[in-house]
XYZ file of C-alpha atoms in Angstrom:
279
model
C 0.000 0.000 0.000
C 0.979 3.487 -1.053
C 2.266 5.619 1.601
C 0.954 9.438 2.118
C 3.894 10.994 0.370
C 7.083 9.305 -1.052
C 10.104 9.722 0.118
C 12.636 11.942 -0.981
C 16.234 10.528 -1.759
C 19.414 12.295 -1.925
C 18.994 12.714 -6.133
C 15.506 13.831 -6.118
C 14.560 16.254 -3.194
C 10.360 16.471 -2.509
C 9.781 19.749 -3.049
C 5.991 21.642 -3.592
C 5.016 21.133 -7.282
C 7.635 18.238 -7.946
C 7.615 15.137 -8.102
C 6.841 13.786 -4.691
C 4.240 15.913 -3.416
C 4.619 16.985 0.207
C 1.809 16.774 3.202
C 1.634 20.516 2.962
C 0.434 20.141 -1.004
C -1.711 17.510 -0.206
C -3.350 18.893 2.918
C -3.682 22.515 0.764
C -5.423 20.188 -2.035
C -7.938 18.088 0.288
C -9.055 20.820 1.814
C -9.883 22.552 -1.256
C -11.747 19.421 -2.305
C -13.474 19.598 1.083
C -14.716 23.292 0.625
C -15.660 23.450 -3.210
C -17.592 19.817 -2.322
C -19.320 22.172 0.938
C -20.197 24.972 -1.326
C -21.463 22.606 -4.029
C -23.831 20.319 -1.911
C -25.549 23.781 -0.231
C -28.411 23.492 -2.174
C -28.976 20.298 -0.828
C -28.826 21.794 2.944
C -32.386 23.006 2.487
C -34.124 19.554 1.554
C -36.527 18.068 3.724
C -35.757 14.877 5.587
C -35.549 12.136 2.484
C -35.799 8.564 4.472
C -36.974 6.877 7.644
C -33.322 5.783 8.470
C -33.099 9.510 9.720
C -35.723 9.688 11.751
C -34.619 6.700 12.986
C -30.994 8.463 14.085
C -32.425 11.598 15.026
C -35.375 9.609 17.212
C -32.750 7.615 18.919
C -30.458 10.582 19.617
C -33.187 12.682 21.003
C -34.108 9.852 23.393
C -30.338 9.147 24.356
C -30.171 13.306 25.358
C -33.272 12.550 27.137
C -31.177 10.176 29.520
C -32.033 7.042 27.792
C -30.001 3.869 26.493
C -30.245 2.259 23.251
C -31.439 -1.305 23.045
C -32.463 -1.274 26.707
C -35.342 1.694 26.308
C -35.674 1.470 22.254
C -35.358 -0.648 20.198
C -33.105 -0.449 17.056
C -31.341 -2.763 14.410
C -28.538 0.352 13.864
C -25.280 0.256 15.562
C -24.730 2.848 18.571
C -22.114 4.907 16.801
C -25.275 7.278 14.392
C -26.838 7.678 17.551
C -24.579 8.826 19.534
C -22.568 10.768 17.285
C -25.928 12.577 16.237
C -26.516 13.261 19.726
C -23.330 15.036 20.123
C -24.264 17.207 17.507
C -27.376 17.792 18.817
C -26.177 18.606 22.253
C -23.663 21.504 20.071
C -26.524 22.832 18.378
C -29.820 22.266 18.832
C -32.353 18.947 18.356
C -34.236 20.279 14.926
C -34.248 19.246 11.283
C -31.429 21.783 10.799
C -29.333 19.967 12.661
C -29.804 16.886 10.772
C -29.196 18.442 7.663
C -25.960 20.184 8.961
C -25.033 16.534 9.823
C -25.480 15.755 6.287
C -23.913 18.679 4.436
C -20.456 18.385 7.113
C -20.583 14.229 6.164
C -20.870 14.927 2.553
C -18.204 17.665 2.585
C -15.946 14.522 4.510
C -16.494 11.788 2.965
C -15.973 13.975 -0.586
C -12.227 14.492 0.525
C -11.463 10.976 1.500
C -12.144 9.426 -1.494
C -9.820 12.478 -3.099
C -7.175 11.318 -0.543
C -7.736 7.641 -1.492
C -8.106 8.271 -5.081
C -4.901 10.528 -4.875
C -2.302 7.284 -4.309
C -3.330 5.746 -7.088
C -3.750 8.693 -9.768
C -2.644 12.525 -9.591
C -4.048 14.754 -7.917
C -6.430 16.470 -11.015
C -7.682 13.141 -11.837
C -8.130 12.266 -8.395
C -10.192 15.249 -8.552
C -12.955 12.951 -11.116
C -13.286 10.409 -8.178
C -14.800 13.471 -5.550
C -17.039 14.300 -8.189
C -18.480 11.162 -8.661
C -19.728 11.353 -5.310
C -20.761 14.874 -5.183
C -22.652 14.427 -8.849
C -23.981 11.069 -8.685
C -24.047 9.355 -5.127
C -24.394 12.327 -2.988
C -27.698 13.612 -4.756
C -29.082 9.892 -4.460
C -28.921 9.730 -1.129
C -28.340 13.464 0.631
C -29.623 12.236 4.220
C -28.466 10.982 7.546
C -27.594 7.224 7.360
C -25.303 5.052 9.202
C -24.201 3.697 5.735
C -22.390 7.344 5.263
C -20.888 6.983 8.941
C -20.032 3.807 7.892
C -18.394 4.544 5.277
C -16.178 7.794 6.521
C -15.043 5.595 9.436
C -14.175 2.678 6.796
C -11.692 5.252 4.610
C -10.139 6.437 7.695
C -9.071 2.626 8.581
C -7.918 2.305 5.066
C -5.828 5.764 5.167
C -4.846 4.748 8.863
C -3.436 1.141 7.709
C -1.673 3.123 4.793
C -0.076 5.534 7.505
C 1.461 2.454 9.164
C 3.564 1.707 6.425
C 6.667 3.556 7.189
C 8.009 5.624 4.312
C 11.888 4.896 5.236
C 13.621 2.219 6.570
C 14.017 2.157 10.192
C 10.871 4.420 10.731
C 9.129 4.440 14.783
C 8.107 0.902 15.644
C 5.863 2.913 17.918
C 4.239 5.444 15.389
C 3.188 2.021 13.288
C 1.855 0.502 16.159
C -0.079 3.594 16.877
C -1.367 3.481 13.736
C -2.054 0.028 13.478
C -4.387 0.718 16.884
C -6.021 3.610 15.483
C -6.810 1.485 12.597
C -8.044 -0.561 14.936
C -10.208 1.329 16.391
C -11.901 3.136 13.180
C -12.338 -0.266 11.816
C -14.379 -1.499 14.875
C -16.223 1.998 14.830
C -17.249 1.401 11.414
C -18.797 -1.506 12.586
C -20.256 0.123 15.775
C -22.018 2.230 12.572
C -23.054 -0.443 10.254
C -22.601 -3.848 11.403
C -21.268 -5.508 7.884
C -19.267 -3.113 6.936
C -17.622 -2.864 10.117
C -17.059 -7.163 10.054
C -14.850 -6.566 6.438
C -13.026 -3.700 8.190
C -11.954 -5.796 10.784
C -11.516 -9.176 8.346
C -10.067 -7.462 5.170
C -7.377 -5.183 7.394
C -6.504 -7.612 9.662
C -5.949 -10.467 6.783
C -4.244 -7.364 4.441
C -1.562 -7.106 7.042
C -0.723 -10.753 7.462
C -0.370 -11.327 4.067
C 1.556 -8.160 2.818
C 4.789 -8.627 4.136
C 4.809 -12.502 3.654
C 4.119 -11.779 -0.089
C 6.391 -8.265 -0.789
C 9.648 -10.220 -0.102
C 11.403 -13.724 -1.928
C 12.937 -14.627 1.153
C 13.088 -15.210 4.870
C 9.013 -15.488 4.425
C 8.415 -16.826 7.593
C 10.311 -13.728 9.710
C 7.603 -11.536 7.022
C 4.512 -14.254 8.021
C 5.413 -13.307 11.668
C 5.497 -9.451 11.071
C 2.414 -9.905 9.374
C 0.672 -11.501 12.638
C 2.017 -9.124 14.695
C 0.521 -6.254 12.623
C -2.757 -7.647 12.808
C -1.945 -8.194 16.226
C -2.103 -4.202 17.153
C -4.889 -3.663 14.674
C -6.970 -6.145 16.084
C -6.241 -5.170 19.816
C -7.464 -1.675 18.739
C -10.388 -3.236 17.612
C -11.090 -5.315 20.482
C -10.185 -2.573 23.118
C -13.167 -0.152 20.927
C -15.638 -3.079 21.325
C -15.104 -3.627 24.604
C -15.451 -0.046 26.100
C -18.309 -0.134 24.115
C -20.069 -3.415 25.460
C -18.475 -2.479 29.225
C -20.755 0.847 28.894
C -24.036 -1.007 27.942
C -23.103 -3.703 30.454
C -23.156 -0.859 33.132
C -26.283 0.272 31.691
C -27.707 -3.369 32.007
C -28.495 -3.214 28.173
C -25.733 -5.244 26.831
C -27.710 -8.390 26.636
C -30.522 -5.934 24.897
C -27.193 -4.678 22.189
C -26.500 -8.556 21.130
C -29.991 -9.108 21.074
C -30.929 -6.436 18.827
C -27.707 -6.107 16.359
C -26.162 -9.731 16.234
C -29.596 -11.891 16.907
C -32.405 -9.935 15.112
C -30.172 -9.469 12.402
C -29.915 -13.166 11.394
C -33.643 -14.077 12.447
C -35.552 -11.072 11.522
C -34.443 -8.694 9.833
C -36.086 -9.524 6.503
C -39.516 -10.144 7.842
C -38.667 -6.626 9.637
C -37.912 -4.671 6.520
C -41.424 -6.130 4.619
C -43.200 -4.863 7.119
């Protein structure tokens, strides 16, 4: 996996506008993506609410400001992470369909500059450019709402971009910076699943089996020292993961809802859920 910016070597210095683009360049050209995308989607800042999934989020949020816990005083298929985070930003501003849209506009404006990010390591930066506009033309316009499928899917790109950053960029680079990493990772990959429940499972699956098998495949020889660097990787990046999950089921477990959590997003999900959505 590409690393955020190449290193320079002694012939061929990174410098702004060269070659090797620096962080600086690439934080100056996200953030333009990020603002053009927030002055673009505006228009969509004034639409009504567009599905029940966000009066779903902004029902449950309400309710947890209220002083109630999910699962043990609602009901709910979603994964904590839309409610909560909604609440947050209800607590900020104020509980009213403005807020919701604000949520929205700032999640489309987000998730527009990851993908440039993403896009950026494997194209330049212009074309890079196409891959935000995608979104913002064609996705965003489908579906300009609330939805745990767009937390989802921010907290998914930041795993990806996280696992990237743990790739050092020069021999002999901070064990301790990758393993820091590799927990953050970690922990956006188990978030994404506190959001949406399978996308959150291929986070955890597809990172953790990426890093076992990179190193054991980008070298000839001495593959078993590599097969044990790759376990060790997905040894941090799982611990992050597991650490995330556990606050997380330690918090409804003091609540006395964390029989009432499996229940509703493990259980009803392989029982239900179908009958649930025809009705």
């Amino acid at each position: 996996m590409p690393s955020m910016s190449s290193p320079p070597s002694a012939s061929s210095p990174a410098a702004p506008g060269g070659h090797f683009p620096n962080h600086r360049r690439i934080f100056l050209e996200t953030s333009a993506v990020v603002v053009a995308s927030l002055v673009l989607l505006i228009p969509y800042y004034h639409l009504p609410l567009s599905e029940a999934d966000e009066g779903i989020i902004a029902t449950g949020a309400e309710r947890i400001l209220r002083g109630q816990i999910p699962y043990r005083d609602f009901f709910s298929e979603l994964g904590p992470a839309s409610f909560y985070l909604q609440a947050v930003i209800f607590k900020l501003g104020a509980i009213n369909v403005t807020a919701l849209r604000l949520t929205a506009w700032l999640l489309g404006g987000a998730i527009s500059g990851l993908i440039y990010l993403l896009a950026r390591k494997v194209m330049g930066g212009f074309r890079a450019s196409f891959a935000a506009s995608i979104f913002l033309l064609i996705c965003y316009p489908s579906a300009y709402r609330v939805s745990h499928h767009w937390w989802a899917n921010l907290f998914l790109m930041l795993t990806v971009l996280s696992l990237d950053a743990s790739f050092p960029p020069a021999p002999g680079a901070s064990n301790s910076r990758r393993r820091g990493w590799l927990l953050l990772a970690g922990f956006l990959a188990a978030t994404t699943l506190l959001s949406m429940q399978s996308k959150g499972f291929w986070a955890i699956v597809m990172g953790s089996a990426f890093l076992i098998i990179e190193p054991y495949l980008s070298e000839s020889e001495n593959r078993g020292e590599h097969l044990k660097l790759g376990l060790r990787q997905a040894a941090w990046f799982l611990t992050g993961s597991a650490a995330t999950i556990a606050t997380v089921a330690g918090y409804f477990a003091f609540h006395g809802a964390l029989g009432a959590w499996v229940d509703d997003n493990v259980v009803f999900l392989f029982t239900n859920y179908r009958t649930y959505l025809d009705v």
